[in-house]
GROMACS .gro file of C-alpha atoms in nm:
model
  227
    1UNK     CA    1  13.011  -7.471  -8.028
    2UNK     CA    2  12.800  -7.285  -8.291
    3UNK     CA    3  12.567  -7.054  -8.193
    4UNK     CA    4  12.182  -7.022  -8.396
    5UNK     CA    5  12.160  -6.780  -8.693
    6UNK     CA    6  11.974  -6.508  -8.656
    7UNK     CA    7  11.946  -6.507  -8.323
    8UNK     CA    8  12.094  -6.186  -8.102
    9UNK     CA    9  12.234  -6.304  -7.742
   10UNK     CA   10  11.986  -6.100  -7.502
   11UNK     CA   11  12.171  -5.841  -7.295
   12UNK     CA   12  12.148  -5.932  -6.936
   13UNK     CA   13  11.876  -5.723  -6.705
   14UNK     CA   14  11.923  -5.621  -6.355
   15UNK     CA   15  11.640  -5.475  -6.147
   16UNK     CA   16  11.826  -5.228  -5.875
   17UNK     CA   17  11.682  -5.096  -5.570
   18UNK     CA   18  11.817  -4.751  -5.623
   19UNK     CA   19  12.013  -4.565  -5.836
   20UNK     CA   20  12.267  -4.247  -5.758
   21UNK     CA   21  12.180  -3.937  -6.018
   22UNK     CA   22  12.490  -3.869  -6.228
   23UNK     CA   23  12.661  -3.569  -6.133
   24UNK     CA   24  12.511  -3.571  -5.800
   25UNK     CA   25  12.489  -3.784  -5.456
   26UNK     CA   26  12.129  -3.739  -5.503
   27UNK     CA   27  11.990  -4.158  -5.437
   28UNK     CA   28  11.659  -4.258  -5.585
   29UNK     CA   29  11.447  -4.565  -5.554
   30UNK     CA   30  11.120  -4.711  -5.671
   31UNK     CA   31  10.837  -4.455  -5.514
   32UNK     CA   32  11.021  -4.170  -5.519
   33UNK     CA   33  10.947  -3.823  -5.736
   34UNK     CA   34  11.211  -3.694  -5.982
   35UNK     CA   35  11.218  -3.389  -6.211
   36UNK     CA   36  11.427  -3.485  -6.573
   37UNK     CA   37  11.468  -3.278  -6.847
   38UNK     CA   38  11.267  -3.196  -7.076
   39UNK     CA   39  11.380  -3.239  -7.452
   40UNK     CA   40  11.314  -2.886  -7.533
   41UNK     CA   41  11.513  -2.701  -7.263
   42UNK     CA   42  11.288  -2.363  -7.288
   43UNK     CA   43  11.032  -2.607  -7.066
   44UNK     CA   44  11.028  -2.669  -6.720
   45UNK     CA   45  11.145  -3.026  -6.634
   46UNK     CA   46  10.910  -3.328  -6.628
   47UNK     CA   47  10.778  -3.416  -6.311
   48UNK     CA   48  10.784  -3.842  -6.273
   49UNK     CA   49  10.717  -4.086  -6.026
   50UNK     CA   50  10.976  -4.393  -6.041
   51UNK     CA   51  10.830  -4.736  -6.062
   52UNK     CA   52  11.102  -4.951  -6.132
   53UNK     CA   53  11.493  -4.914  -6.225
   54UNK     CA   54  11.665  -5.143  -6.448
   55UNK     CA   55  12.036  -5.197  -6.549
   56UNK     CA   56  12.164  -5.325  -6.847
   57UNK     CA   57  12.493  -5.383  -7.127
   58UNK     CA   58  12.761  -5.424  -6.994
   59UNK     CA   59  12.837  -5.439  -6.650
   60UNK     CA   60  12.473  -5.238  -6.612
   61UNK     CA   61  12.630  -4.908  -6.768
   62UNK     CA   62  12.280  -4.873  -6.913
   63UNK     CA   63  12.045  -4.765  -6.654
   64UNK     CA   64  11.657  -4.711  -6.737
   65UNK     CA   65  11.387  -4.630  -6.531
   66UNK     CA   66  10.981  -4.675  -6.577
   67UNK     CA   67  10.791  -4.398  -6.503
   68UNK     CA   68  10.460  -4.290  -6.444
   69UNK     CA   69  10.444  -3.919  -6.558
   70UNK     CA   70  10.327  -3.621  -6.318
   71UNK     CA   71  10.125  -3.348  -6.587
   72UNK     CA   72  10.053  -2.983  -6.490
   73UNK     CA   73   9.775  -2.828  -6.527
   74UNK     CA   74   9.838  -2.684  -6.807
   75UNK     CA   75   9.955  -3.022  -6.976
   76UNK     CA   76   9.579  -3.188  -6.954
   77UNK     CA   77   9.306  -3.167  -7.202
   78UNK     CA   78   9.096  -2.918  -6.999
   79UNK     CA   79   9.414  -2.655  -6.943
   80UNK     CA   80   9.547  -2.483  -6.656
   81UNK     CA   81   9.282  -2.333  -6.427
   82UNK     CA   82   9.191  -2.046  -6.165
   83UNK     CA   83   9.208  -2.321  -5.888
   84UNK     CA   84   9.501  -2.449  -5.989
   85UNK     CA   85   9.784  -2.361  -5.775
   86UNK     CA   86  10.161  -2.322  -5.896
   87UNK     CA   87  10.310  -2.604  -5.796
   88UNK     CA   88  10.052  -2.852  -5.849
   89UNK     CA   89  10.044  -3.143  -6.041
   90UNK     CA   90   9.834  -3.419  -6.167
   91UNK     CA   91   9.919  -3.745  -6.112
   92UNK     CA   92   9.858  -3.964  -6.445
   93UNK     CA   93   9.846  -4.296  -6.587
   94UNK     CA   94  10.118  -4.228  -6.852
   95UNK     CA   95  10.346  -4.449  -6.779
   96UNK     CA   96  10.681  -4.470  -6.976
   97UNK     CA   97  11.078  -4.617  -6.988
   98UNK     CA   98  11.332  -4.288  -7.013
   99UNK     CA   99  11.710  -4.302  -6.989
  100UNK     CA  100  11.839  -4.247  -6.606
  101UNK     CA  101  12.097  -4.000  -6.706
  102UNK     CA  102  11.768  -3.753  -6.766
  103UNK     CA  103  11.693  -3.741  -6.435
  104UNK     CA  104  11.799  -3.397  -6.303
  105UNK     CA  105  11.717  -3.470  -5.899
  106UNK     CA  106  11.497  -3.588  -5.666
  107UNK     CA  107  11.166  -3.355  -5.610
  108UNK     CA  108  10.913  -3.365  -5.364
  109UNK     CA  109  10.499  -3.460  -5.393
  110UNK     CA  110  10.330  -3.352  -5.095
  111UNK     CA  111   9.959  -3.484  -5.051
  112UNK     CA  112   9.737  -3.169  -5.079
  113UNK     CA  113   9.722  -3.168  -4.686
  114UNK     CA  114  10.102  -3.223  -4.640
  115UNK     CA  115  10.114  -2.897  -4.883
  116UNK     CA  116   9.923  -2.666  -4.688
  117UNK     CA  117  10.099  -2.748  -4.369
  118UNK     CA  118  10.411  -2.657  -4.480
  119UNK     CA  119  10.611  -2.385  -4.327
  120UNK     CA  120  10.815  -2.282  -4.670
  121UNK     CA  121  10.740  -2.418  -5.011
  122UNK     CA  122  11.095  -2.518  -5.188
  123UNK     CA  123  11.139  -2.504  -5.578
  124UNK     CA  124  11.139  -2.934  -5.564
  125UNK     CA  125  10.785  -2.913  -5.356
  126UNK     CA  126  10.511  -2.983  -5.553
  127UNK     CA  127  10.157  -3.111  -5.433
  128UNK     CA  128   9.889  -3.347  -5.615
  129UNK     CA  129   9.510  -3.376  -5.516
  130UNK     CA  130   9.433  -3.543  -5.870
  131UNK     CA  131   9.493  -3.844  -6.061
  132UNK     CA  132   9.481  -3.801  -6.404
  133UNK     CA  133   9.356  -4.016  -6.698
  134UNK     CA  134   9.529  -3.890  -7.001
  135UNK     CA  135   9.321  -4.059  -7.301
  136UNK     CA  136   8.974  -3.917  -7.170
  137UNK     CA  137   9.112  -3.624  -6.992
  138UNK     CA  138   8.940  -3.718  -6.690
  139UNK     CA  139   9.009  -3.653  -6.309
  140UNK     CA  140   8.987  -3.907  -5.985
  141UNK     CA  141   8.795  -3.743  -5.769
  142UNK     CA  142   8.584  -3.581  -5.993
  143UNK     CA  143   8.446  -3.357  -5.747
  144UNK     CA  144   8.623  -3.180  -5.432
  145UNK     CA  145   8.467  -2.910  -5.235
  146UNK     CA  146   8.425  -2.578  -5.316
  147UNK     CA  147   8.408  -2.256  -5.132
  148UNK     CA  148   8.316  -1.886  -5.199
  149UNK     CA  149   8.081  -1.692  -5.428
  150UNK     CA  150   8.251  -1.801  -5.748
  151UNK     CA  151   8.182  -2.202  -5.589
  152UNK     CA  152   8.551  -2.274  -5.681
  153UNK     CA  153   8.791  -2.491  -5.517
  154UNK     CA  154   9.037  -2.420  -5.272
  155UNK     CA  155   9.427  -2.227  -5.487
  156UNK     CA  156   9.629  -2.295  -5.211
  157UNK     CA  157   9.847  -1.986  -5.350
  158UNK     CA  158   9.509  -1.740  -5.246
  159UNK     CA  159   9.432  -1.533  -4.977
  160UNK     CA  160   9.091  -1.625  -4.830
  161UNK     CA  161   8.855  -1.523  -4.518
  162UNK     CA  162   8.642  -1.675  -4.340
  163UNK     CA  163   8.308  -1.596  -4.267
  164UNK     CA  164   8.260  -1.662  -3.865
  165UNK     CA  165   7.885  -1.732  -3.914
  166UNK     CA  166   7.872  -2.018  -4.127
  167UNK     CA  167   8.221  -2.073  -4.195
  168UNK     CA  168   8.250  -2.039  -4.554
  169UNK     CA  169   8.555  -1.901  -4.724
  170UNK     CA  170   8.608  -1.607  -4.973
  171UNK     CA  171   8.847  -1.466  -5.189
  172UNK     CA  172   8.881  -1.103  -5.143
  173UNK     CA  173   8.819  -1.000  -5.482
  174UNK     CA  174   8.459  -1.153  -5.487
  175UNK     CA  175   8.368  -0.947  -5.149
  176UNK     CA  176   8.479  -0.594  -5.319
  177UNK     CA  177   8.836  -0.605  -5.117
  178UNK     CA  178   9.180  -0.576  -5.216
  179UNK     CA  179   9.428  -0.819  -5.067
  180UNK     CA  180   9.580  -0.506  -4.868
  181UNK     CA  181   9.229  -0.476  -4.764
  182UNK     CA  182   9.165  -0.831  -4.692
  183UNK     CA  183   9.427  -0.859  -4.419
  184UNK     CA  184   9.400  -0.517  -4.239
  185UNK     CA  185   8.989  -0.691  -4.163
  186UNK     CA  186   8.948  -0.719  -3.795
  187UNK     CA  187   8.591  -0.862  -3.875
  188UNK     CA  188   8.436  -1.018  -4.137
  189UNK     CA  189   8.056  -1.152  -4.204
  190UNK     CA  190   7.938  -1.245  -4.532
  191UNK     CA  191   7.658  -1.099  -4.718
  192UNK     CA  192   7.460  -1.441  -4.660
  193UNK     CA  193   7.479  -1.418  -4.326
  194UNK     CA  194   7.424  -1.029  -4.219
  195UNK     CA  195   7.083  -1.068  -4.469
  196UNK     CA  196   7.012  -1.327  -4.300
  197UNK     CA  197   7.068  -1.316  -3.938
  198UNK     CA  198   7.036  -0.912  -3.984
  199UNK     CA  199   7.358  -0.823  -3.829
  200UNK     CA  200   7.473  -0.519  -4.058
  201UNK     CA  201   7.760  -0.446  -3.872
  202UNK     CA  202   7.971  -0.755  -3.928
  203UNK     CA  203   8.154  -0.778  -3.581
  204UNK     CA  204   8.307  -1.108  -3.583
  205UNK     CA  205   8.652  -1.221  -3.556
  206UNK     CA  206   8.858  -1.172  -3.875
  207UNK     CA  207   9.002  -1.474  -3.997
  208UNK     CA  208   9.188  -1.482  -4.300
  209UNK     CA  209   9.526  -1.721  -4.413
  210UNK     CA  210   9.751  -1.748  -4.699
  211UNK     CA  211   9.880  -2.051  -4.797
  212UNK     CA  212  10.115  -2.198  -4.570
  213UNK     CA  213  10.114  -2.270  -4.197
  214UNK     CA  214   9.919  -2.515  -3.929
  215UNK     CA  215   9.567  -2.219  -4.009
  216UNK     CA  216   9.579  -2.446  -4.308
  217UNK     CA  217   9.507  -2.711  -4.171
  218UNK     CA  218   9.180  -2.551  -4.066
  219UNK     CA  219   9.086  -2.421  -4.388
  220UNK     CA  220   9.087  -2.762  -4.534
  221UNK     CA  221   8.881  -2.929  -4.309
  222UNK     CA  222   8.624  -2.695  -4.256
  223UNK     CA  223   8.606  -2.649  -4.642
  224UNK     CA  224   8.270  -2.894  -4.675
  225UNK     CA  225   8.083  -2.837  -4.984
  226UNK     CA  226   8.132  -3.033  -5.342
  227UNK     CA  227   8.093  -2.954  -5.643
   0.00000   0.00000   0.00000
C-alpha cells in the first residue's frame, strides 16, 4: 500500500479532562486558574484560565493547553492604578495555546466579594472584578462605585472609615489622618455631614476595616455610588 506524496500523516489529538502538573500532584482541568512561567524569569508568572487540554505524539507525551490570559494592572493599556489592589487581575480575551510543562501550579481567582471575605490572603489568591478587552484597552463594567473625597473605587489593600451619617467611606489620608490615627478613632463624621447636620463634635461610632474579614462584606454592599 502506497501512501500520497506530500502528504504528512496527522498526529492523533486527545482532548483530556485534566492533566497532573509535572513535578507536582497538583491536578488541573478545564475552568481552573494556573500561574506558568513567564519567559523572562525576572517577571512574575502569568496568571491563565484553562479552557481546554489537549494531548498529542505519541502516546499523548505532548500535552497543550488553551488559555485565556489573566493581565495585571499594570499589563493593560491604561497601567496600574491607585485602586488597584495587589493581587488583582483582569480577566481578558487573550486567548492562547502554551506548552503544559509551563504551568507552575494551580492558583486561585476569587470573585471580588469572595476576596474581601477572606480570612488570610495566600500568595496563589488573586481576585478579578474586570474583564478585559486587550485590542481597545477597554473594561466590562465600565463603571463600579466609588467612595470617598478622591471619588475612587474601593483598594481592597486600604484602610477606610466610615462615616455613620451617610455611610460613605474614606481613606484616612484624604480626612488629614494617619493610618495609626485612623484606627485609634472611636468616632468619626465626615465634613459633609457635621456642615450639614451641624454636629461639630463628630460622636458617632467609629467604624473602620482593612481588607479582610466578614466587615467586608459590609463595606461592599453599602459602597453605592458609580462612577
Amino acid at each position: 500500500m502506497s501512501k500520497t506524496p506530500g502528504k504528512t500523516p496527522r498526529t492523533p489529538r486527545r482532548i483530556l479532562e485534566s492533566y497532573t502538573i509535572k513535578g507536582s500532584d497538583g491536578v488541573i482541568r478545564p475552568g481552573d486558574s494556573v500561574l506558568m512561567k513567564a519567559p523572562d524569569t525576572s517577571k512574575p508568572p502569568y496568571v491563565a484560565k484553562i479552557e481546554e487540554i489537549e494531548a498529542a505524539g505519541p502516546r499523548g507525551a505532548n500535552v497543550k493547553v488553551k488559555v485565556r490570559w489573566y493581565y495585571r494592572p499594570e499589563e493593560s493599556i491604561g497601567g496600574r492604578r491607585p485602586f488597584h489592589g495587589e493581587k488583582e487581575v483582569f480577566l481578558s480575551d487573550h486567548q492562547d495555546v502554551q506548552s503544559a510543562d509551563t504551568i507552575e501550579c494551580k492558583c486561585n481567582v476569587y470573585s471580588f466579594r469572595d476576596y474581601t471575605k477572606l480570612s488570610a490572603v495566600n500568595p496563589e489568591d488573586y481576585f478579578c472584578r474586570f474583564e478585559y478587552k486587550s485590542i481597545t484597552g477597554s473594561f466590562v463594567p465600565d463603571r463600579i462605585a466609588v467612595f470617598c473625597k478622591c471619588e475612587m473605587p474601593y483598594n481592597p489593600d486600604d484602610l477606610m472609615i466610615q462615616c455613620e451619617e451617610c455611610s460613605d467611606w474614606f481613606h484616612p489620608a484624604c480626612i488629614g489622618k494617619t493610618i495609626k490615627e485612623a484606627k485609634k478613632l472611636e468616632n468619626f463624621t465626615c465634613e459633609g455631614c457635621v456642615a450639614e447636620n451641624g454636629n461639630g463634635n463628630g460622636v458617632k461610632n467609629e467604624n473602620s476595616h482593612e481588607s479582610t474579614g466578614e466587615s467586608d462584606e459590609k463595606q461592599v454592599q453599602s459602597k453605592r455610588r458609580r462612577r
